[in-house]
JSON list of C-alpha atoms in Angstrom, two decimals:
[
{"chain": "A", "resi": 1, "resn": "MET", "atom": "CA", "xyz": [-12.68, 19.23, -45.78]},
{"chain": "A", "resi": 2, "resn": "GLY", "atom": "CA", "xyz": [-10.22, 17.69, -43.40]},
{"chain": "A", "resi": 3, "resn": "SER", "atom": "CA", "xyz": [-9.21, 16.97, -39.86]},
{"chain": "A", "resi": 4, "resn": "ILE", "atom": "CA", "xyz": [-5.75, 17.43, -38.32]},
{"chain": "A", "resi": 5, "resn": "PHE", "atom": "CA", "xyz": [-4.31, 15.63, -35.33]},
{"chain": "A", "resi": 6, "resn": "GLY", "atom": "CA", "xyz": [-1.06, 15.59, -33.33]},
{"chain": "A", "resi": 7, "resn": "VAL", "atom": "CA", "xyz": [0.17, 13.18, -30.56]},
{"chain": "A", "resi": 8, "resn": "PHE", "atom": "CA", "xyz": [2.54, 14.58, -27.89]},
{"chain": "A", "resi": 9, "resn": "ARG", "atom": "CA", "xyz": [4.74, 12.54, -25.51]},
{"chain": "A", "resi": 10, "resn": "ALA", "atom": "CA", "xyz": [3.51, 13.96, -22.21]},
{"chain": "A", "resi": 11, "resn": "GLN", "atom": "CA", "xyz": [1.53, 13.21, -19.10]},
{"chain": "A", "resi": 12, "resn": "SER", "atom": "CA", "xyz": [-0.49, 16.44, -19.37]},
{"chain": "A", "resi": 13, "resn": "LEU", "atom": "CA", "xyz": [-0.59, 19.69, -21.23]},
{"chain": "A", "resi": 14, "resn": "LYS", "atom": "CA", "xyz": [1.74, 21.37, -18.70]},
{"chain": "A", "resi": 15, "resn": "ASP", "atom": "CA", "xyz": [4.52, 18.90, -19.65]},
{"chain": "A", "resi": 16, "resn": "ILE", "atom": "CA", "xyz": [4.50, 19.89, -23.32]},
{"chain": "A", "resi": 17, "resn": "ARG", "atom": "CA", "xyz": [7.38, 22.33, -24.07]},
{"chain": "A", "resi": 18, "resn": "SER", "atom": "CA", "xyz": [6.97, 22.77, -27.81]},
{"chain": "A", "resi": 19, "resn": "GLY", "atom": "CA", "xyz": [6.14, 21.04, -31.01]},
{"chain": "A", "resi": 20, "resn": "LEU", "atom": "CA", "xyz": [9.38, 19.07, -30.59]},
{"chain": "A", "resi": 21, "resn": "ASP", "atom": "CA", "xyz": [7.43, 16.90, -28.16]},
{"chain": "A", "resi": 22, "resn": "LEU", "atom": "CA", "xyz": [5.22, 15.53, -30.96]},
{"chain": "A", "resi": 23, "resn": "VAL", "atom": "CA", "xyz": [5.68, 11.86, -31.73]},
{"chain": "A", "resi": 24, "resn": "ALA", "atom": "CA", "xyz": [3.05, 11.60, -34.48]},
{"chain": "A", "resi": 25, "resn": "GLY", "atom": "CA", "xyz": [0.84, 13.79, -36.64]},
{"chain": "A", "resi": 26, "resn": "GLY", "atom": "CA", "xyz": [-1.30, 13.71, -39.67]},
{"chain": "A", "resi": 27, "resn": "TYR", "atom": "CA", "xyz": [-4.69, 14.44, -41.25]},
{"chain": "A", "resi": 28, "resn": "SER", "atom": "CA", "xyz": [-7.76, 12.97, -42.88]},
{"chain": "A", "resi": 29, "resn": "LEU", "atom": "CA", "xyz": [-9.03, 14.38, -46.14]},
{"chain": "A", "resi": 30, "resn": "TYR", "atom": "CA", "xyz": [-12.68, 14.12, -47.05]},
{"chain": "A", "resi": 31, "resn": "SER", "atom": "CA", "xyz": [-13.21, 14.62, -50.77]},
{"chain": "A", "resi": 32, "resn": "ALA", "atom": "CA", "xyz": [-13.92, 12.53, -53.81]},
{"chain": "A", "resi": 33, "resn": "ALA", "atom": "CA", "xyz": [-11.65, 10.09, -52.03]},
{"chain": "A", "resi": 34, "resn": "LEU", "atom": "CA", "xyz": [-11.34, 9.46, -48.32]},
{"chain": "A", "resi": 35, "resn": "GLN", "atom": "CA", "xyz": [-7.68, 9.56, -47.30]},
{"chain": "A", "resi": 36, "resn": "PHE", "atom": "CA", "xyz": [-5.67, 9.32, -44.10]},
{"chain": "A", "resi": 37, "resn": "VAL", "atom": "CA", "xyz": [-2.04, 10.60, -44.05]},
{"chain": "A", "resi": 38, "resn": "TRP", "atom": "CA", "xyz": [0.15, 10.27, -40.98]},
{"chain": "A", "resi": 39, "resn": "ALA", "atom": "CA", "xyz": [3.73, 10.17, -39.82]},
{"chain": "A", "resi": 40, "resn": "SER", "atom": "CA", "xyz": [5.49, 9.18, -36.65]},
{"chain": "A", "resi": 41, "resn": "SER", "atom": "CA", "xyz": [8.91, 9.92, -35.10]},
{"chain": "A", "resi": 42, "resn": "ASP", "atom": "CA", "xyz": [10.08, 6.34, -35.65]},
{"chain": "A", "resi": 43, "resn": "HIS", "atom": "CA", "xyz": [8.94, 5.95, -39.29]},
{"chain": "A", "resi": 44, "resn": "GLU", "atom": "CA", "xyz": [10.55, 7.20, -42.50]},
{"chain": "A", "resi": 45, "resn": "GLY", "atom": "CA", "xyz": [8.31, 9.50, -44.53]},
{"chain": "A", "resi": 46, "resn": "ALA", "atom": "CA", "xyz": [4.53, 9.43, -44.38]},
{"chain": "A", "resi": 47, "resn": "VAL", "atom": "CA", "xyz": [1.91, 6.70, -44.70]},
{"chain": "A", "resi": 48, "resn": "LEU", "atom": "CA", "xyz": [-0.87, 7.46, -47.22]},
{"chain": "A", "resi": 49, "resn": "THR", "atom": "CA", "xyz": [-3.97, 5.29, -46.84]},
{"chain": "A", "resi": 50, "resn": "GLN", "atom": "CA", "xyz": [-7.22, 5.44, -48.83]},
{"chain": "A", "resi": 51, "resn": "PHE", "atom": "CA", "xyz": [-10.58, 3.90, -48.09]},
{"chain": "A", "resi": 52, "resn": "ASP", "atom": "CA", "xyz": [-11.89, 1.55, -50.71]},
{"chain": "A", "resi": 53, "resn": "PHE", "atom": "CA", "xyz": [-15.61, 2.14, -50.76]},
{"chain": "A", "resi": 54, "resn": "HIS", "atom": "CA", "xyz": [-16.33, -1.08, -52.71]},
{"chain": "A", "resi": 55, "resn": "LYS", "atom": "CA", "xyz": [-14.30, -3.41, -50.48]},
{"chain": "A", "resi": 56, "resn": "LYS", "atom": "CA", "xyz": [-15.18, -1.39, -47.30]},
{"chain": "A", "resi": 57, "resn": "GLU", "atom": "CA", "xyz": [-11.54, -1.37, -46.15]},
{"chain": "A", "resi": 58, "resn": "TRP", "atom": "CA", "xyz": [-8.49, 0.82, -45.92]},
{"chain": "A", "resi": 59, "resn": "ILE", "atom": "CA", "xyz": [-5.75, 0.37, -48.54]},
{"chain": "A", "resi": 60, "resn": "VAL", "atom": "CA", "xyz": [-2.17, 1.54, -48.01]},
{"chain": "A", "resi": 61, "resn": "ALA", "atom": "CA", "xyz": [-1.32, 3.55, -51.10]},
{"chain": "A", "resi": 62, "resn": "THR", "atom": "CA", "xyz": [2.19, 4.61, -50.00]},
{"chain": "A", "resi": 63, "resn": "GLU", "atom": "CA", "xyz": [4.22, 3.45, -47.00]},
{"chain": "A", "resi": 64, "resn": "LYS", "atom": "CA", "xyz": [7.07, 5.95, -47.12]},
{"chain": "A", "resi": 65, "resn": "HIS", "atom": "CA", "xyz": [6.08, 9.01, -49.01]},
{"chain": "A", "resi": 66, "resn": "ILE", "atom": "CA", "xyz": [8.85, 11.58, -49.52]},
{"chain": "A", "resi": 67, "resn": "GLN", "atom": "CA", "xyz": [8.01, 14.93, -51.13]},
{"chain": "A", "resi": 68, "resn": "PRO", "atom": "CA", "xyz": [9.54, 15.75, -54.53]},
{"chain": "A", "resi": 69, "resn": "LEU", "atom": "CA", "xyz": [12.41, 18.24, -54.62]},
{"chain": "A", "resi": 70, "resn": "LYS", "atom": "CA", "xyz": [10.39, 20.74, -56.60]},
{"chain": "A", "resi": 71, "resn": "GLY", "atom": "CA", "xyz": [6.70, 21.24, -57.31]},
{"chain": "A", "resi": 72, "resn": "LYS", "atom": "CA", "xyz": [4.58, 22.78, -60.04]},
{"chain": "A", "resi": 73, "resn": "THR", "atom": "CA", "xyz": [2.10, 24.51, -57.75]},
{"chain": "A", "resi": 74, "resn": "TYR", "atom": "CA", "xyz": [2.00, 26.80, -54.66]},
{"chain": "A", "resi": 75, "resn": "CYS", "atom": "CA", "xyz": [-0.80, 27.44, -52.33]},
{"chain": "A", "resi": 76, "resn": "ILE", "atom": "CA", "xyz": [-1.43, 30.88, -50.87]},
{"chain": "A", "resi": 77, "resn": "ASN", "atom": "CA", "xyz": [-4.42, 33.32, -50.74]},
{"chain": "A", "resi": 78, "resn": "GLU", "atom": "CA", "xyz": [-3.57, 35.96, -53.31]},
{"chain": "A", "resi": 79, "resn": "GLY", "atom": "CA", "xyz": [-6.60, 37.87, -52.23]},
{"chain": "A", "resi": 80, "resn": "SER", "atom": "CA", "xyz": [-4.46, 39.06, -49.28]},
{"chain": "A", "resi": 81, "resn": "ALA", "atom": "CA", "xyz": [-1.55, 40.17, -51.53]},
{"chain": "A", "resi": 82, "resn": "SER", "atom": "CA", "xyz": [-1.99, 43.88, -50.55]},
{"chain": "A", "resi": 83, "resn": "ASN", "atom": "CA", "xyz": [-1.20, 42.89, -46.93]},
{"chain": "A", "resi": 84, "resn": "TRP", "atom": "CA", "xyz": [1.81, 40.63, -47.64]},
{"chain": "A", "resi": 85, "resn": "ASN", "atom": "CA", "xyz": [5.16, 41.58, -46.18]},
{"chain": "A", "resi": 86, "resn": "GLU", "atom": "CA", "xyz": [7.89, 42.21, -48.67]},
{"chain": "A", "resi": 87, "resn": "ASP", "atom": "CA", "xyz": [9.64, 38.85, -48.39]},
{"chain": "A", "resi": 88, "resn": "ILE", "atom": "CA", "xyz": [6.39, 36.98, -49.38]},
{"chain": "A", "resi": 89, "resn": "ARG", "atom": "CA", "xyz": [5.74, 39.53, -52.13]},
{"chain": "A", "resi": 90, "resn": "VAL", "atom": "CA", "xyz": [9.20, 38.97, -53.57]},
{"chain": "A", "resi": 91, "resn": "LEU", "atom": "CA", "xyz": [8.92, 35.19, -53.33]},
{"chain": "A", "resi": 92, "resn": "VAL", "atom": "CA", "xyz": [5.62, 35.02, -55.24]},
{"chain": "A", "resi": 93, "resn": "SER", "atom": "CA", "xyz": [6.36, 37.66, -57.83]},
{"chain": "A", "resi": 94, "resn": "ASN", "atom": "CA", "xyz": [10.04, 36.81, -58.53]},
{"chain": "A", "resi": 95, "resn": "HIS", "atom": "CA", "xyz": [10.10, 33.06, -58.08]},
{"chain": "A", "resi": 96, "resn": "LEU", "atom": "CA", "xyz": [6.73, 31.33, -58.03]},
{"chain": "A", "resi": 97, "resn": "LYS", "atom": "CA", "xyz": [4.88, 33.18, -60.79]},
{"chain": "A", "resi": 98, "resn": "GLY", "atom": "CA", "xyz": [4.34, 30.89, -63.73]},
{"chain": "A", "resi": 99, "resn": "ARG", "atom": "CA", "xyz": [3.37, 27.93, -61.59]},
{"chain": "A", "resi": 100, "resn": "SER", "atom": "CA", "xyz": [-0.21, 26.98, -60.93]},
{"chain": "A", "resi": 101, "resn": "ILE", "atom": "CA", "xyz": [-1.71, 28.48, -57.88]},
{"chain": "A", "resi": 102, "resn": "ARG", "atom": "CA", "xyz": [-4.21, 26.60, -55.67]},
{"chain": "A", "resi": 103, "resn": "TRP", "atom": "CA", "xyz": [-6.24, 27.89, -52.72]},
{"chain": "A", "resi": 104, "resn": "MET", "atom": "CA", "xyz": [-9.13, 25.92, -51.26]},
{"chain": "A", "resi": 105, "resn": "ALA", "atom": "CA", "xyz": [-9.29, 27.82, -48.00]},
{"chain": "A", "resi": 106, "resn": "CYS", "atom": "CA", "xyz": [-9.00, 24.48, -46.16]},
{"chain": "A", "resi": 107, "resn": "MET", "atom": "CA", "xyz": [-5.57, 23.80, -44.69]},
{"chain": "A", "resi": 108, "resn": "VAL", "atom": "CA", "xyz": [-5.71, 20.06, -45.15]},
{"chain": "A", "resi": 109, "resn": "ALA", "atom": "CA", "xyz": [-6.52, 20.26, -48.84]},
{"chain": "A", "resi": 110, "resn": "ASP", "atom": "CA", "xyz": [-4.09, 23.04, -49.53]},
{"chain": "A", "resi": 111, "resn": "VAL", "atom": "CA", "xyz": [-1.23, 21.29, -47.71]},
{"chain": "A", "resi": 112, "resn": "HIS", "atom": "CA", "xyz": [-1.97, 17.97, -49.21]},
{"chain": "A", "resi": 113, "resn": "ARG", "atom": "CA", "xyz": [-1.17, 18.89, -52.80]},
{"chain": "A", "resi": 114, "resn": "PRO", "atom": "CA", "xyz": [2.36, 20.25, -52.23]},
{"chain": "A", "resi": 115, "resn": "LEU", "atom": "CA", "xyz": [3.07, 17.56, -49.66]},
{"chain": "A", "resi": 116, "resn": "MET", "atom": "CA", "xyz": [2.34, 14.85, -52.30]},
{"chain": "A", "resi": 117, "resn": "GLU", "atom": "CA", "xyz": [3.61, 16.69, -55.42]},
{"chain": "A", "resi": 118, "resn": "GLY", "atom": "CA", "xyz": [6.12, 19.17, -54.16]},
{"chain": "A", "resi": 119, "resn": "GLY", "atom": "CA", "xyz": [5.82, 22.94, -53.84]},
{"chain": "A", "resi": 120, "resn": "ALA", "atom": "CA", "xyz": [4.79, 25.34, -51.08]},
{"chain": "A", "resi": 121, "resn": "PHE", "atom": "CA", "xyz": [1.90, 26.15, -48.70]},
{"chain": "A", "resi": 122, "resn": "MET", "atom": "CA", "xyz": [1.84, 29.69, -47.18]},
{"chain": "A", "resi": 123, "resn": "TYR", "atom": "CA", "xyz": [-0.53, 31.25, -44.76]},
{"chain": "A", "resi": 124, "resn": "PRO", "atom": "CA", "xyz": [1.96, 33.78, -43.34]},
{"chain": "A", "resi": 125, "resn": "CYS", "atom": "CA", "xyz": [1.69, 36.61, -40.93]},
{"chain": "A", "resi": 126, "resn": "ASP", "atom": "CA", "xyz": [0.90, 39.77, -42.75]},
{"chain": "A", "resi": 127, "resn": "LYS", "atom": "CA", "xyz": [0.28, 43.48, -42.18]},
{"chain": "A", "resi": 128, "resn": "LYS", "atom": "CA", "xyz": [-3.37, 42.81, -41.23]},
{"chain": "A", "resi": 129, "resn": "TYR", "atom": "CA", "xyz": [-2.93, 39.61, -39.15]},
{"chain": "A", "resi": 130, "resn": "THR", "atom": "CA", "xyz": [0.39, 40.15, -37.53]},
{"chain": "A", "resi": 131, "resn": "LYS", "atom": "CA", "xyz": [0.17, 37.03, -35.41]},
{"chain": "A", "resi": 132, "resn": "GLY", "atom": "CA", "xyz": [-1.07, 34.76, -38.20]},
{"chain": "A", "resi": 133, "resn": "ARG", "atom": "CA", "xyz": [-4.40, 33.00, -38.62]},
{"chain": "A", "resi": 134, "resn": "LEU", "atom": "CA", "xyz": [-3.85, 29.33, -38.00]},
{"chain": "A", "resi": 135, "resn": "ARG", "atom": "CA", "xyz": [-3.80, 27.70, -34.61]},
{"chain": "A", "resi": 136, "resn": "LEU", "atom": "CA", "xyz": [-0.33, 26.73, -33.44]},
{"chain": "A", "resi": 137, "resn": "VAL", "atom": "CA", "xyz": [-1.20, 23.77, -31.31]},
{"chain": "A", "resi": 138, "resn": "TYR", "atom": "CA", "xyz": [-3.61, 21.75, -33.41]},
{"chain": "A", "resi": 139, "resn": "GLU", "atom": "CA", "xyz": [-2.93, 23.10, -36.99]},
{"chain": "A", "resi": 140, "resn": "ALA", "atom": "CA", "xyz": [0.59, 24.35, -37.26]},
{"chain": "A", "resi": 141, "resn": "TYR", "atom": "CA", "xyz": [2.43, 21.96, -35.08]},
{"chain": "A", "resi": 142, "resn": "PRO", "atom": "CA", "xyz": [1.02, 18.73, -36.60]},
{"chain": "A", "resi": 143, "resn": "MET", "atom": "CA", "xyz": [1.38, 19.87, -40.20]},
{"chain": "A", "resi": 144, "resn": "ALA", "atom": "CA", "xyz": [4.91, 21.08, -39.56]},
{"chain": "A", "resi": 145, "resn": "PHE", "atom": "CA", "xyz": [5.76, 17.71, -38.02]},
{"chain": "A", "resi": 146, "resn": "LEU", "atom": "CA", "xyz": [4.36, 15.86, -41.00]},
{"chain": "A", "resi": 147, "resn": "TRP", "atom": "CA", "xyz": [6.03, 18.26, -43.46]},
{"chain": "A", "resi": 148, "resn": "GLU", "atom": "CA", "xyz": [9.42, 17.85, -41.91]},
{"chain": "A", "resi": 149, "resn": "LYS", "atom": "CA", "xyz": [9.05, 14.00, -41.94]},
{"chain": "A", "resi": 150, "resn": "CYS", "atom": "CA", "xyz": [8.26, 14.07, -45.65]},
{"chain": "A", "resi": 151, "resn": "THR", "atom": "CA", "xyz": [10.43, 16.85, -47.15]},
{"chain": "A", "resi": 152, "resn": "GLN", "atom": "CA", "xyz": [13.86, 16.14, -48.39]},
{"chain": "A", "resi": 153, "resn": "LYS", "atom": "CA", "xyz": [16.95, 17.95, -47.02]},
{"chain": "A", "resi": 154, "resn": "GLY", "atom": "CA", "xyz": [16.59, 21.72, -47.22]},
{"chain": "A", "resi": 155, "resn": "GLY", "atom": "CA", "xyz": [12.75, 21.80, -46.88]},
{"chain": "A", "resi": 156, "resn": "LEU", "atom": "CA", "xyz": [11.29, 24.23, -44.22]},
{"chain": "A", "resi": 157, "resn": "ALA", "atom": "CA", "xyz": [8.33, 24.49, -41.92]},
{"chain": "A", "resi": 158, "resn": "VAL", "atom": "CA", "xyz": [8.71, 27.93, -40.44]},
{"chain": "A", "resi": 159, "resn": "CYS", "atom": "CA", "xyz": [7.02, 30.94, -38.95]},
{"chain": "A", "resi": 160, "resn": "ARG", "atom": "CA", "xyz": [8.07, 34.45, -38.18]},
{"chain": "A", "resi": 161, "resn": "HIS", "atom": "CA", "xyz": [8.50, 36.07, -34.83]},
{"chain": "A", "resi": 162, "resn": "SER", "atom": "CA", "xyz": [10.19, 39.27, -33.40]},
{"chain": "A", "resi": 163, "resn": "ASN", "atom": "CA", "xyz": [13.70, 39.07, -32.06]},
{"chain": "A", "resi": 164, "resn": "SER", "atom": "CA", "xyz": [15.54, 40.88, -29.35]},
{"chain": "A", "resi": 165, "resn": "SER", "atom": "CA", "xyz": [16.97, 43.55, -31.65]},
{"chain": "A", "resi": 166, "resn": "GLY", "atom": "CA", "xyz": [13.44, 44.74, -32.56]},
{"chain": "A", "resi": 167, "resn": "GLY", "atom": "CA", "xyz": [13.43, 43.04, -35.96]},
{"chain": "A", "resi": 168, "resn": "PHE", "atom": "CA", "xyz": [12.14, 39.62, -36.98]},
{"chain": "A", "resi": 169, "resn": "GLU", "atom": "CA", "xyz": [13.36, 36.27, -37.97]},
{"chain": "A", "resi": 170, "resn": "TYR", "atom": "CA", "xyz": [12.09, 32.88, -39.12]},
{"chain": "A", "resi": 171, "resn": "ASP", "atom": "CA", "xyz": [12.35, 29.77, -37.09]},
{"chain": "A", "resi": 172, "resn": "ARG", "atom": "CA", "xyz": [11.03, 26.23, -37.05]},
{"chain": "A", "resi": 173, "resn": "ILE", "atom": "CA", "xyz": [7.34, 25.98, -36.15]},
{"chain": "A", "resi": 174, "resn": "LEU", "atom": "CA", "xyz": [8.11, 23.00, -33.96]},
{"chain": "A", "resi": 175, "resn": "LYS", "atom": "CA", "xyz": [10.49, 25.05, -31.87]},
{"chain": "A", "resi": 176, "resn": "VAL", "atom": "CA", "xyz": [7.82, 27.64, -30.92]},
{"chain": "A", "resi": 177, "resn": "PRO", "atom": "CA", "xyz": [7.15, 27.32, -27.20]},
{"chain": "A", "resi": 178, "resn": "PHE", "atom": "CA", "xyz": [3.82, 25.64, -26.39]},
{"chain": "A", "resi": 179, "resn": "PRO", "atom": "CA", "xyz": [1.28, 28.42, -25.47]},
{"chain": "A", "resi": 180, "resn": "HIS", "atom": "CA", "xyz": [0.24, 27.27, -22.04]},
{"chain": "A", "resi": 181, "resn": "GLY", "atom": "CA", "xyz": [-1.61, 30.55, -21.48]},
{"chain": "A", "resi": 182, "resn": "ASP", "atom": "CA", "xyz": [-3.82, 30.14, -24.56]},
{"chain": "A", "resi": 183, "resn": "VAL", "atom": "CA", "xyz": [-3.88, 26.79, -26.42]},
{"chain": "A", "resi": 184, "resn": "HIS", "atom": "CA", "xyz": [-5.85, 28.57, -29.18]},
{"chain": "A", "resi": 185, "resn": "SER", "atom": "CA", "xyz": [-3.04, 31.07, -30.08]},
{"chain": "A", "resi": 186, "resn": "ARG", "atom": "CA", "xyz": [-2.27, 31.60, -33.71]},
{"chain": "A", "resi": 187, "resn": "CYS", "atom": "CA", "xyz": [0.86, 31.80, -35.80]},
{"chain": "A", "resi": 188, "resn": "GLY", "atom": "CA", "xyz": [1.88, 32.24, -39.52]},
{"chain": "A", "resi": 189, "resn": "VAL", "atom": "CA", "xyz": [2.67, 29.02, -41.40]},
{"chain": "A", "resi": 190, "resn": "ILE", "atom": "CA", "xyz": [5.15, 28.65, -44.23]},
{"chain": "A", "resi": 191, "resn": "LEU", "atom": "CA", "xyz": [5.82, 25.13, -45.55]},
{"chain": "A", "resi": 192, "resn": "LEU", "atom": "CA", "xyz": [8.37, 24.88, -48.35]},
{"chain": "A", "resi": 193, "resn": "GLY", "atom": "CA", "xyz": [10.01, 22.18, -50.32]},
{"chain": "A", "resi": 194, "resn": "PRO", "atom": "CA", "xyz": [13.80, 22.25, -50.80]},
{"chain": "A", "resi": 195, "resn": "THR", "atom": "CA", "xyz": [13.76, 24.22, -54.05]},
{"chain": "A", "resi": 196, "resn": "GLU", "atom": "CA", "xyz": [11.16, 26.63, -52.73]},
{"chain": "A", "resi": 197, "resn": "SER", "atom": "CA", "xyz": [13.17, 26.99, -49.55]},
{"chain": "A", "resi": 198, "resn": "GLU", "atom": "CA", "xyz": [16.20, 28.37, -51.44]},
{"chain": "A", "resi": 199, "resn": "MET", "atom": "CA", "xyz": [13.93, 30.83, -53.22]},
{"chain": "A", "resi": 200, "resn": "PHE", "atom": "CA", "xyz": [12.46, 31.91, -49.89]},
{"chain": "A", "resi": 201, "resn": "LYS", "atom": "CA", "xyz": [15.87, 32.52, -48.32]},
{"chain": "A", "resi": 202, "resn": "LYS", "atom": "CA", "xyz": [16.83, 34.75, -51.27]},
{"chain": "A", "resi": 203, "resn": "SER", "atom": "CA", "xyz": [13.56, 36.65, -50.98]},
{"chain": "A", "resi": 204, "resn": "VAL", "atom": "CA", "xyz": [14.15, 37.34, -47.33]},
{"chain": "A", "resi": 205, "resn": "GLU", "atom": "CA", "xyz": [17.58, 38.72, -48.11]},
{"chain": "A", "resi": 206, "resn": "VAL", "atom": "CA", "xyz": [16.18, 40.99, -50.88]},
{"chain": "A", "resi": 207, "resn": "ALA", "atom": "CA", "xyz": [13.44, 42.26, -48.73]},
{"chain": "A", "resi": 208, "resn": "ALA", "atom": "CA", "xyz": [15.81, 43.06, -45.83]},
{"chain": "A", "resi": 209, "resn": "LYS", "atom": "CA", "xyz": [18.03, 45.10, -48.13]},
{"chain": "A", "resi": 210, "resn": "ARG", "atom": "CA", "xyz": [15.10, 47.16, -49.31]},
{"chain": "A", "resi": 211, "resn": "GLY", "atom": "CA", "xyz": [14.52, 48.31, -45.76]},
{"chain": "A", "resi": 212, "resn": "VAL", "atom": "CA", "xyz": [10.75, 47.96, -45.99]},
{"chain": "A", "resi": 213, "resn": "ASP", "atom": "CA", "xyz": [8.54, 49.07, -43.03]},
{"chain": "A", "resi": 214, "resn": "TRP", "atom": "CA", "xyz": [7.48, 45.67, -41.65]},
{"chain": "A", "resi": 215, "resn": "GLY", "atom": "CA", "xyz": [4.82, 47.01, -39.40]},
{"chain": "A", "resi": 216, "resn": "LYS", "atom": "CA", "xyz": [4.23, 46.04, -35.75]},
{"chain": "A", "resi": 217, "resn": "PHE", "atom": "CA", "xyz": [5.11, 42.54, -34.62]}
]
């Protein structure tokens, strides 16, 4: 299990414009080890700390963690494969197959591995859940902040939304406007390392050329 947190620079909720107002974010991971991972706007990379149960104190394991360029695993729920949109289907079947897949159904655990070792985490919008499943404010925003602080040039933390022409496009999760009308609103979440981001861009292009029915968004 895990807990996620984000810190915004604002006097009140009404002052928050988007995830770009975050100044810190991170998570705690409760497993065989107790870990706390965080990043701030004025710090390079992420800080990884681990609790030493023998000494009863926190130990800094890594002060400036930066994600590797490429990973050996990817995290997605393949039980939902029949509902994936074509771009995700192309990405997984054409580019990611052959790697190890992990899915704990716990966002913290599933993001932690690719954040530390490289790779991708995906819980995208699909044809069943067109608005996604994860909460924008207290799940997607902080994890996107942390991911962007750790990933090397080219990495992405994006979600999909409809555009003015009736189609769709991907944009940074942190740029999504703060949902003042419903702080529990959801979104799709796609976190990609630099190598996986290039694969994803190609997959989006291929899917668009196929002219697939994307459903209602």
